[in-house]
Amino acid sequence: MSRLFAPTLREVPAEAEVISHQYLLRAGYIRKTAAGIYSYLPLGWRVLRKIEQIVREEMDRAGGQEVFLPALQPAEIWQESGRWDVYGKELFRLKDRHERDFCLGPTHEEIITDLVRREISSYRDLPKRLYQIQTKARDEIRPRLGLIRCREFIMKDLYSFDRDQAGLEESYQAMYRAYERIFRRLGLRFKVVEADTGAIGGKDSHEFMVLADTGEGVIVYCEACDYAANLERAVTGEVVPDLTEPAKEMQEVPTPGRHSVEEVTAYLGVTAERLVKTLIYRAIYRDREEPVAVLVRGDRDVNETKLKNAVGALFVELADASLVQEVTGAPVGFAGPVGLKNVRILADLEVPRVVNAVVGGNKADVHLINVNYGRDYQAGEVLDLRNAAAGDPCPRCGAPLQLTRGIEVGHIFKLGTKYSEALGATYLGEDGQEHYIIMGSYGIGIPRTMAAAVEQNHDADGIIWPFPIAPYHVIIVPVNYAVPEQQELAESLYRELTAAGVETIIDDRDERAGVKFKDADLMGFPLRITVGPRALKEGKVELRRRADGSVMLLERSEVVAKVKAEIQAGYPKLEDENTGADIGVLG
RNA sequence: CGGGGCGUGGCGCAGCUUGGUAGCGCACAUGGUUUGGGACCAUGGGGUCGUAGGUUCGAAUCCUAUCGCCCCGACCA
């Protein structure tokens, strides 16, 4: 340890906001090189290698073969797939000395598909599952949260190549199971959620979320059944209509200067459920853009992913004030569906059920009350457009849904033929015909997994590593290394434990005990052996668990066996579940 | 890119409003006293105040530009 390159910091660097970032910096695991670009110091690199190793074993077990593809990639194949233009600014682009275009790989669909199309020609060559563990580069709009969102990061990416849909299904499920095993083996609490497929393309998709309050992703799940989805995707169940109230006559009311839902409801003395919000969005398509009006209940939020999918746009954004004025004839805050013309109107499922609603009057400082769907206004389409909320009925079983947060550490996609068609990756089938290879892609962010592990496992003193990814299982701390008796005992224990296959580090620094204890806690080694006069008086040594702080006094002779038992107990046991019974989410 | 904030020894900060030639704590080095939860005393090394211009007798401080970093939003492993 006196030789270890792991500079610890007593104070929190100002740039670090989240716990994992703070502790990984303070404990000397990482250092920042530039925004979203990190160097991994010895301890950090040991953790990453342990994660990689578990990932590697499970990929191999699931039929994967490891390859290593170039990070530096020629523009041609990206132009061929169409993503040279579509991927946008996130692609790190560069030129070589001959002015030829290259990019740094943000992902490797193009490269691997190019490789496979050259080398695979027959159905006999399929299926194949190829993966690598490699550095990716993405010029993120905003790198943040330390290792959670980086511009350069290590990713395990596997690509599956199958003959047909059934083959893809098999590959997908194999990966699904492998991912579950990986995150269990890592000792992390996680949830698998249905996900929207996003920019990479394709159809089905699941995300593996490590549960942590600091997570960027919101998870909607049901405790009664196994439904779980991320917020973008989560379907809101039908709500029982409440139409007992008789419809009253529609009326204009002045609402001077009241734009927001809070202001209007407070002014009119109604609840937000009584209000129907009208939001004007700008839907952007490949060749054009158009405004759309979206109606949701006053207490709900529009789900932009659902909206984007509903209108089939590349993306959607809230309209600015001038567009709102143009569409509604009123300033922002007074848009309403009554008499709204020349714009596509979409309403959330709940909206028609709001009886005697409050809506904007499409005039400055005017709202309408007692507005009723069907009689006073109509939407072109009525569909699920809002974010799910806690307490909503589960779309599967109707039980109330719950929300929690998580960090997305793994993502699996069914790509289908998106890339094989673009790049012409075909094989000759048994039927003598050419077919497109059916693909899937499966990623795990390695440094992000490390950060997620810290987010989930820490206390006020520092990191508490799960055994499988701790840089060392045990740290031996002699209270005073200068005392020969302590030094001898510490060193002999170190030799014995190391010989017994226990990953051990010894704090031989000339520091006071308190400093060594603080650093050991900060760095998060799951076990600590303290060699000091207190226990030595009785001829014993202390074994302390980092997680709960409990201390065991052990005879010198039983140390190795006890440590091994603790480690054994610290590794999650995987019941060998190959039945697939637990993956009902796949339906 | 839009909005907000910050750049002063390795880390955390003060000084800037009201210009006068840089300071505190931690860390580091040496010596001593200490030694079971981030010790104490003494001494010492280290900063062209992000960079470039400008104003001024004089700029960390005022002005302009520029670069970098962090936070909030659209993206994603």
XYZ file of C-alpha atoms (C1' of nucleotides) in Angstrom:
664
model
C 0.000 0.000 0.000
C 2.908 2.352 0.594
C 3.728 1.844 -3.066
C 0.137 1.942 -4.343
C -0.787 4.804 -6.633
C -4.047 5.748 -5.002
C -3.969 9.353 -3.862
C -6.868 9.970 -1.500
C -8.494 13.328 -0.906
C -9.919 14.547 2.359
C -12.169 17.055 0.729
C -14.742 16.657 -1.964
C -13.606 18.112 -5.291
C -15.946 20.950 -6.213
C -16.804 19.442 -9.586
C -18.254 16.243 -8.172
C -21.969 16.333 -7.526
C -22.974 12.703 -7.186
C -21.733 10.257 -4.572
C -20.072 7.817 -6.939
C -18.087 10.594 -8.558
C -17.050 12.030 -5.206
C -15.976 8.766 -3.656
C -14.212 7.408 -6.725
C -12.207 10.617 -6.916
C -11.573 10.852 -3.196
C -10.573 7.211 -2.808
C -8.087 7.491 -5.650
C -9.869 5.232 -8.166
C -10.159 7.754 -10.987
C -8.959 11.145 -12.102
C -10.477 13.401 -14.685
C -8.527 14.229 -17.813
C -11.166 16.407 -19.526
C -14.926 16.769 -19.407
C -16.332 13.255 -19.571
C -12.900 11.684 -20.015
C -11.309 9.815 -17.149
C -8.121 8.006 -16.259
C -8.484 4.871 -14.188
C -5.895 4.449 -11.441
C -4.848 1.022 -10.144
C -7.791 0.454 -7.801
C -10.330 1.659 -10.337
C -8.816 -0.452 -13.043
C -8.937 -3.554 -10.831
C -12.657 -3.013 -10.297
C -13.263 -2.511 -14.008
C -11.333 -5.656 -14.848
C -13.375 -7.637 -12.359
C -16.604 -6.403 -13.885
C -15.267 -7.170 -17.344
C -14.276 -10.647 -16.294
C -17.737 -11.492 -15.039
C -19.250 -10.039 -18.193
C -16.795 -12.007 -20.319
C -17.560 -15.275 -18.570
C -21.271 -14.833 -19.002
C -20.973 -13.800 -22.635
C -18.884 -16.879 -23.353
C -21.362 -19.002 -21.440
C -24.173 -17.594 -23.572
C -22.466 -18.545 -26.796
C -20.528 -15.349 -27.378
C -17.108 -15.203 -29.016
C -14.837 -12.329 -28.131
C -13.366 -10.192 -30.889
C -11.728 -6.780 -30.948
C -12.861 -4.253 -33.520
C -11.303 -0.940 -34.498
C -12.185 2.212 -32.610
C -11.025 4.295 -35.567
C -13.491 3.752 -38.376
C -13.679 4.889 -41.995
C -16.603 7.121 -42.963
C -17.660 4.927 -45.892
C -19.531 2.298 -43.908
C -21.250 4.979 -41.869
C -22.332 6.651 -45.078
C -23.546 3.299 -46.321
C -25.707 2.718 -43.255
C -26.954 6.293 -43.464
C -25.807 7.108 -39.951
C -22.962 9.406 -41.040
C -25.688 12.013 -41.480
C -28.219 10.802 -38.938
C -25.954 10.264 -35.934
C -25.257 13.955 -35.754
C -22.810 15.843 -33.635
C -22.394 13.017 -31.192
C -20.114 11.286 -33.670
C -16.473 12.243 -33.181
C -15.292 12.922 -36.718
C -11.741 13.373 -37.929
C -9.678 13.356 -41.096
C -6.483 11.536 -41.886
C -3.506 13.154 -43.637
C -5.110 12.494 -47.002
C -8.247 14.344 -45.951
C -10.231 11.125 -45.790
C -13.080 11.099 -43.283
C -12.983 8.892 -40.225
C -14.832 8.702 -36.961
C -14.262 7.260 -33.522
C -16.718 4.441 -32.962
C -19.642 5.353 -30.710
C -20.987 1.837 -31.274
C -20.020 -0.912 -33.682
C -23.021 -2.044 -35.716
C -21.460 -0.802 -38.939
C -18.043 -2.343 -38.381
C -19.345 -5.718 -37.313
C -21.960 -5.885 -40.039
C -19.296 -5.051 -42.582
C -17.134 -7.840 -41.221
C -19.940 -10.350 -41.170
C -21.257 -9.565 -44.648
C -17.835 -10.319 -46.119
C -17.292 -13.545 -44.245
C -20.704 -15.115 -43.820
C -22.507 -16.462 -46.820
C -24.424 -19.561 -45.811
C -27.078 -20.462 -43.291
C -24.507 -22.981 -42.078
C -22.442 -20.079 -40.725
C -25.296 -18.889 -38.524
C -26.044 -18.133 -35.777
C -23.074 -16.113 -34.531
C -22.756 -14.037 -31.386
C -19.742 -11.771 -31.438
C -18.746 -9.378 -28.716
C -15.970 -7.101 -27.618
C -15.057 -5.033 -24.608
C -13.830 -1.782 -25.946
C -13.570 1.955 -25.650
C -16.360 3.949 -27.235
C -16.305 7.637 -28.022
C -19.405 9.782 -28.063
C -19.367 13.536 -28.174
C -22.132 13.774 -25.624
C -24.133 16.971 -25.544
C -23.459 17.191 -21.879
C -21.164 14.777 -20.108
C -22.079 14.695 -16.450
C -22.311 12.818 -13.187
C -18.758 11.554 -13.318
C -18.571 8.081 -14.819
C -22.292 7.885 -15.446
C -22.253 9.915 -18.617
C -18.868 10.061 -20.310
C -17.565 10.988 -23.717
C -15.172 8.065 -23.634
C -16.162 4.863 -21.891
C -15.619 1.134 -21.998
C -18.505 -0.907 -23.274
C -19.174 -4.550 -23.773
C -21.127 -4.839 -26.990
C -22.369 -8.083 -28.420
C -24.058 -8.482 -31.778
C -26.131 -11.507 -32.671
C -26.616 -12.755 -36.207
C -29.421 -15.167 -36.877
C -31.189 -16.741 -39.820
C -34.703 -15.830 -38.797
C -36.935 -14.254 -36.202
C -36.997 -17.414 -34.115
C -33.216 -17.389 -34.035
C -33.181 -13.775 -32.944
C -35.671 -14.592 -30.228
C -33.326 -17.277 -28.967
C -30.312 -14.988 -29.027
C -32.278 -12.242 -27.315
C -33.409 -14.506 -24.539
C -29.934 -15.924 -24.109
C -28.653 -12.378 -23.642
C -31.518 -11.480 -21.357
C -30.636 -14.384 -19.109
C -26.907 -13.677 -19.338
C -27.500 -10.083 -18.284
C -29.558 -11.155 -15.318
C -26.755 -13.479 -14.283
C -24.160 -10.742 -14.729
C -25.870 -8.199 -12.538
C -26.647 -10.815 -9.917
C -23.049 -11.966 -9.917
C -21.892 -8.392 -9.549
C -23.945 -8.224 -6.376
C -26.199 -5.397 -7.509
C -29.909 -4.806 -7.010
C -31.469 -4.165 -10.374
C -34.650 -4.242 -12.416
C -35.255 -5.133 -16.016
C -37.575 -2.734 -17.775
C -39.210 -2.449 -21.150
C -37.707 0.413 -23.088
C -38.343 2.575 -26.059
C -35.927 1.710 -28.824
C -34.483 5.162 -29.406
C -31.933 6.105 -32.036
C -30.193 2.765 -32.497
C -33.357 1.463 -34.031
C -35.163 -1.832 -33.988
C -38.170 -3.189 -32.167
C -38.130 -4.861 -28.771
C -35.789 -3.617 -26.157
C -35.090 -4.002 -22.463
C -32.980 -1.952 -20.131
C -31.154 -3.248 -17.075
C -31.356 -0.643 -14.368
C -29.330 -0.648 -11.179
C -31.594 0.798 -8.532
C -30.284 4.041 -7.058
C -31.924 7.276 -6.057
C -29.458 9.289 -8.085
C -30.334 7.419 -11.273
C -31.295 9.392 -14.348
C -33.909 6.869 -15.389
C -37.363 6.645 -13.886
C -38.709 3.112 -13.578
C -42.400 2.346 -13.458
C -43.138 -1.045 -11.976
C -45.855 -3.184 -10.506
C -45.344 -5.224 -7.378
C -48.344 -7.425 -7.999
C -47.171 -8.730 -11.365
C -43.806 -8.447 -13.102
C -44.572 -5.406 -15.219
C -41.698 -2.920 -15.348
C -40.912 -0.244 -17.893
C -39.038 2.998 -18.065
C -41.031 6.196 -17.930
C -40.738 6.882 -21.670
C -42.287 3.565 -22.424
C -44.629 2.786 -19.523
C -48.205 2.389 -20.686
C -50.876 4.014 -18.567
C -53.802 1.761 -17.790
C -57.427 2.683 -18.381
C -58.993 4.710 -15.637
C -62.608 4.138 -14.679
C -64.604 7.091 -16.020
C -66.525 9.291 -13.660
C -69.329 10.813 -15.704
C -71.950 11.235 -13.033
C -71.746 15.004 -13.003
C -74.200 16.704 -15.380
C -72.664 18.867 -18.109
C -73.099 22.566 -17.495
C -73.147 25.391 -19.960
C -69.802 26.522 -21.339
C -68.712 29.959 -20.212
C -65.893 32.430 -20.772
C -64.143 33.736 -17.659
C -61.454 36.377 -17.344
C -58.160 35.104 -15.947
C -55.898 38.124 -16.095
C -52.237 37.197 -16.109
C -52.852 33.579 -15.030
C -50.864 31.323 -17.352
C -49.726 28.300 -15.393
C -51.873 25.440 -14.177
C -51.163 26.470 -10.575
C -52.182 30.068 -11.200
C -55.363 29.208 -13.067
C -56.567 26.527 -10.651
C -55.824 28.718 -7.660
C -57.611 31.669 -9.250
C -60.690 29.688 -10.234
C -60.716 27.518 -7.137
C -60.628 24.166 -8.930
C -58.287 21.172 -8.767
C -55.745 20.421 -11.483
C -57.684 17.303 -12.514
C -60.424 19.633 -13.667
C -58.122 21.402 -16.077
C -57.188 20.315 -19.584
C -53.762 21.581 -20.628
C -53.215 22.380 -24.281
C -49.576 22.246 -25.269
C -48.361 23.235 -28.687
C -45.493 21.133 -29.961
C -43.318 21.403 -33.002
C -43.040 18.000 -34.681
C -39.924 17.726 -36.797
C -39.811 15.327 -39.699
C -37.044 14.525 -42.118
C -38.364 16.955 -44.723
C -40.724 19.284 -42.877
C -42.095 20.347 -39.539
C -45.571 21.050 -38.291
C -47.259 22.145 -35.096
C -49.400 19.719 -33.098
C -51.643 20.437 -30.147
C -51.520 17.984 -27.257
C -54.200 17.781 -24.587
C -53.499 16.297 -21.168
C -55.106 16.699 -17.785
C -53.747 19.580 -15.719
C -51.983 17.309 -13.229
C -50.256 15.202 -15.898
C -47.093 15.525 -17.958
C -46.838 14.947 -21.678
C -44.620 12.004 -22.543
C -42.619 13.267 -25.486
C -41.492 9.822 -26.532
C -45.088 8.678 -26.850
C -45.968 11.855 -28.696
C -43.048 11.440 -31.066
C -44.104 7.891 -31.818
C -47.750 8.898 -32.224
C -47.033 11.530 -34.843
C -44.155 9.606 -36.426
C -41.719 12.514 -36.139
C -37.942 12.378 -35.807
C -38.347 14.392 -32.659
C -40.698 16.851 -31.026
C -40.092 19.976 -29.020
C -42.267 22.426 -27.181
C -43.178 25.327 -29.485
C -41.797 28.759 -28.761
C -44.001 31.754 -27.975
C -44.306 32.943 -31.560
C -45.515 29.588 -32.848
C -48.017 29.344 -29.997
C -49.312 32.781 -30.906
C -49.555 31.774 -34.546
C -51.431 28.544 -33.845
C -53.765 29.665 -31.068
C -53.963 33.404 -31.594
C -53.107 33.860 -27.938
C -49.951 34.205 -25.853
C -48.523 31.190 -24.044
C -50.758 30.084 -21.197
C -54.130 30.565 -22.831
C -54.221 27.810 -25.457
C -57.338 25.684 -25.538
C -58.969 23.083 -27.773
C -62.260 24.896 -28.385
C -62.345 26.337 -31.866
C -58.723 25.426 -32.489
C -58.291 25.005 -36.229
C -55.636 24.103 -38.767
C -53.626 22.048 -36.347
C -53.504 18.372 -35.562
C -55.028 17.772 -32.125
C -54.110 14.762 -30.008
C -55.673 14.073 -26.648
C -54.574 11.793 -23.860
C -56.970 8.984 -22.900
C -58.074 10.796 -19.755
C -59.029 14.014 -21.457
C -62.519 13.103 -22.779
C -63.458 12.051 -19.249
C -62.865 15.450 -17.723
C -66.370 16.810 -17.230
C -66.982 20.557 -17.086
C -63.325 21.187 -17.739
C -61.316 24.376 -17.559
C -59.381 25.146 -20.745
C -57.596 28.098 -22.308
C -59.726 30.531 -24.294
C -57.258 31.148 -27.152
C -57.436 34.796 -26.145
C -55.168 36.645 -23.804
C -56.375 36.540 -20.186
C -59.390 34.335 -20.949
C -60.219 30.744 -19.970
C -63.338 28.693 -20.607
C -65.140 26.716 -17.933
C -67.652 23.884 -18.155
C -66.101 22.634 -21.334
C -67.038 19.105 -22.372
C -65.485 16.746 -24.835
C -67.664 15.886 -27.822
C -69.978 18.810 -27.278
C -67.495 21.696 -27.245
C -64.380 20.244 -28.798
C -62.955 17.133 -30.335
C -59.501 15.678 -30.841
C -58.273 14.022 -33.989
C -56.827 11.176 -31.980
C -57.282 10.008 -28.401
C -54.441 7.880 -27.131
C -51.903 7.317 -24.375
C -49.732 10.434 -24.333
C -48.847 11.089 -20.731
C -46.222 9.935 -18.267
C -47.322 7.188 -15.971
C -47.660 8.311 -12.365
C -47.446 6.489 -9.062
C -50.770 4.880 -8.269
C -51.868 4.471 -11.879
C -53.330 1.064 -12.579
C -50.849 -1.461 -13.967
C -51.588 -2.150 -17.634
C -51.236 -5.887 -16.974
C -53.018 -6.505 -13.730
C -54.540 -3.212 -12.606
C -52.686 -2.996 -9.298
C -51.290 0.426 -8.473
C -47.970 1.197 -10.170
C -44.939 2.452 -8.314
C -42.055 4.629 -9.381
C -38.384 4.334 -8.543
C -35.110 5.516 -10.022
C -32.283 3.615 -11.566
C -29.125 3.846 -13.606
C -29.219 2.183 -16.979
C -26.218 -0.121 -17.117
C -27.306 -2.535 -19.815
C -29.528 -2.367 -22.847
C -30.566 -5.069 -25.263
C -32.194 -4.532 -28.651
C -33.749 -6.577 -31.377
C -32.416 -4.817 -34.431
C -33.973 -7.010 -37.077
C -32.643 -6.237 -40.543
C -32.020 -2.516 -40.138
C -28.263 -2.813 -40.605
C -28.131 -5.961 -42.671
C -30.382 -4.297 -45.254
C -28.478 -1.020 -45.229
C -25.150 -2.755 -45.641
C -26.301 -5.747 -47.628
C -25.469 -8.473 -45.135
C -27.113 -11.564 -46.542
C -26.749 -15.314 -46.414
C -27.854 -18.089 -48.698
C -30.604 -20.106 -47.055
C -31.379 -23.779 -47.195
C -33.955 -22.810 -49.769
C -31.260 -21.460 -52.067
C -32.526 -17.898 -51.636
C -30.702 -14.883 -50.299
C -31.947 -13.616 -46.943
C -31.012 -10.712 -44.759
C -29.297 -11.660 -41.552
C -31.423 -10.864 -38.493
C -29.478 -8.908 -35.927
C -29.582 -7.970 -32.282
C -27.307 -5.737 -30.231
C -26.560 -5.891 -26.527
C -24.510 -3.403 -24.520
C -23.193 -2.961 -21.006
C -21.407 0.189 -19.852
C -18.504 -1.001 -17.721
C -17.423 2.205 -15.937
C -21.047 3.163 -15.498
C -21.627 -0.162 -13.805
C -18.782 0.626 -11.429
C -20.317 4.026 -10.664
C -23.764 2.473 -10.229
C -22.305 -0.035 -7.774
C -20.981 2.854 -5.691
C -24.256 4.750 -5.907
C -25.975 1.706 -4.518
C -23.346 0.667 -1.967
C -21.902 3.405 0.207
C -22.272 5.131 3.552
C -21.037 8.367 5.082
C -17.478 7.007 5.302
C -17.101 5.831 1.729
C -17.627 2.973 -0.650
C -18.815 -0.481 0.424
C -17.915 -2.786 -2.436
C -19.852 -5.944 -3.038
C -17.314 -8.778 -2.766
C -17.297 -9.752 -6.445
C -16.018 -6.378 -7.620
C -13.978 -5.136 -4.662
C -10.452 -4.273 -5.772
C -9.214 -6.340 -2.821
C -11.229 -8.523 -0.489
C -9.207 -7.734 2.611
C -7.051 -4.913 3.844
C -4.650 -5.615 6.684
C -4.098 -2.603 8.888
C -1.317 -2.820 11.446
C -2.083 -0.092 13.952
C 1.616 0.719 14.179
C 3.734 -0.800 11.486
C 6.923 0.239 13.231
C 6.266 -2.233 16.047
C 8.060 -5.430 14.992
C 5.471 -7.718 16.536
C 2.677 -6.074 14.528
C 4.696 -5.917 11.370
C 5.591 -9.595 11.556
C 2.057 -10.694 12.249
C 0.620 -8.453 9.519
C 3.095 -9.692 6.968
C 2.667 -13.341 7.814
C -1.101 -12.974 7.585
C -0.670 -11.228 4.257
C 1.452 -14.082 2.917
C -0.948 -16.737 4.154
C -4.048 -15.067 2.817
C -2.439 -14.354 -0.524
C -1.266 -17.959 -0.746
C -4.827 -19.041 0.006
C -6.048 -17.056 -2.992
C -7.498 -14.158 -1.011
C -6.920 -10.775 -2.643
C -5.208 -8.900 0.119
C -3.568 -5.539 0.510
C -1.517 -4.441 3.495
C -1.359 -0.874 4.747
C 2.323 -0.628 5.582
C 2.364 3.145 5.546
C 3.888 5.103 8.356
C 0.593 6.738 9.261
C -1.475 6.982 12.362
C -4.133 4.338 12.796
C -6.967 6.792 12.261
C -5.689 7.776 8.847
C -5.413 4.169 7.798
C -8.894 3.329 9.044
C -10.377 6.314 7.260
C -8.698 5.416 4.007
C -9.717 1.764 4.294
C -13.334 2.791 4.795
C -13.209 5.313 1.973
C -11.732 2.800 -0.447
C -14.389 0.326 0.553
C -12.597 -3.002 1.031
C -15.239 -5.397 2.339
C -13.056 -6.854 5.106
C -10.427 -5.312 7.325
C -7.993 -7.140 9.552
C -6.692 -4.921 12.324
C -3.413 -5.956 13.908
C -2.941 -3.985 17.074
C -2.047 -4.156 20.738
C -5.607 -4.531 22.013
C -6.244 -7.864 20.403
C -2.608 -8.902 20.475
C -2.706 -8.863 24.273
C -4.985 -11.842 24.033
C -3.044 -13.221 21.097
C -5.862 -12.419 18.703
C -6.572 -10.353 15.615
C -9.671 -8.415 14.647
C -11.706 -8.988 11.528
C -14.126 -6.205 10.681
C -16.864 -6.123 8.083
C -17.071 -2.881 6.170
C -20.784 -3.222 5.473
C -22.088 -3.357 9.045
C -19.001 -2.465 11.054
C -19.184 -5.671 13.068
C -15.926 -6.910 14.558
C -14.882 -10.500 15.213
C -11.986 -11.402 17.506
C -10.183 -14.355 16.001
C -7.433 -16.719 16.982
C -4.425 -16.306 14.776
C -4.914 -19.818 13.428
C -8.524 -19.369 12.344
C -8.078 -16.161 10.373
C -7.614 -17.621 6.927
C -10.537 -19.999 7.213
C -12.823 -17.280 8.576
C -11.864 -14.805 5.871
C -12.499 -17.389 3.198
C -15.888 -18.141 4.700
C -16.794 -14.441 4.740
C -15.794 -14.099 1.106
C -17.722 -17.196 0.200
C -20.812 -15.767 1.851
C -20.245 -12.436 0.140
C -20.505 -13.821 -3.361
C -24.078 -14.076 -4.607
C -25.125 -17.615 -5.312
C -26.772 -18.254 -8.634
C -29.329 -20.965 -8.592
C -28.799 -22.395 -12.028
C -31.906 -21.133 -13.671
C -32.018 -22.003 -17.299
C -35.724 -22.518 -17.431
C -36.559 -19.036 -18.564
C -39.521 -19.149 -16.227
C -38.469 -15.906 -14.624
C -38.475 -13.880 -17.781
C -42.165 -13.423 -18.262
C -41.571 -9.877 -19.397
C -40.676 -11.207 -22.791
C -44.240 -12.446 -23.227
C -27.406 24.610 -28.259
C -30.560 27.415 -24.575
C -30.604 28.801 -19.156
C -27.597 29.293 -14.450
C -22.759 29.285 -11.967
C -17.401 28.917 -11.505
C -11.922 29.371 -13.045
C -6.651 32.233 -7.422
C -0.177 26.509 -5.310
C -2.154 19.194 -5.647
C -7.465 19.690 -3.006
C -11.130 23.091 -0.536
C -11.638 28.285 -0.309
C -10.887 33.954 0.981
C -9.303 38.407 -1.479
C -12.532 41.339 -6.488
C -17.898 45.476 -4.531
C -14.226 50.384 -3.200
C -7.211 48.699 -8.236
C -1.500 49.508 -4.617
C 1.956 43.741 -6.411
C -1.442 37.251 -3.023
C -3.600 34.825 1.841
C -6.069 30.727 4.907
C -7.120 25.342 5.875
C -5.732 20.550 4.093
C -1.904 17.987 1.443
C 3.713 17.979 0.605
C 9.228 18.292 2.766
C 12.568 18.455 7.239
C 13.170 18.065 12.661
C 10.902 16.935 17.241
C 6.895 15.196 20.393
C 2.995 11.686 19.484
C 0.497 6.849 17.957
C -6.727 2.245 17.986
C -10.816 6.521 13.925
C -8.212 11.990 9.254
C -2.379 14.381 15.950
C 0.648 18.660 17.755
C 4.814 22.224 17.540
C 8.595 24.456 14.636
C 10.726 25.326 9.955
C 10.338 25.090 4.645
C 9.100 24.459 -0.793
C 5.391 25.461 -4.244
C 0.893 30.170 -7.376
C 3.089 34.677 -14.693
C -4.515 34.632 -9.979
C -7.513 29.996 -17.085
C -5.681 32.669 -21.695
C -5.171 37.064 -24.851
C -5.928 42.043 -25.464
C -7.406 46.839 -23.332
C -7.992 50.944 -19.450
C -4.415 52.773 -15.683
C 1.540 55.393 -12.925
C -0.155 50.563 -11.154
C -4.876 45.019 -12.546
C -6.358 38.710 -9.215
C -9.584 43.121 -8.739
C -12.317 47.367 -14.002
C -13.570 46.494 -19.658
C -13.543 43.205 -24.149
C -12.744 38.674 -26.322
C -11.615 33.701 -25.880
C -10.829 28.826 -23.660
C -12.043 25.399 -19.911
C -15.123 23.293 -16.006
C -19.786 22.311 -13.217
C -25.272 22.330 -12.713
C -30.593 22.344 -15.152
C -33.141 20.794 -20.240
C -33.357 17.631 -25.426
C -29.655 12.312 -25.906
C -27.944 7.539 -24.102
C -24.328 2.226 -21.976
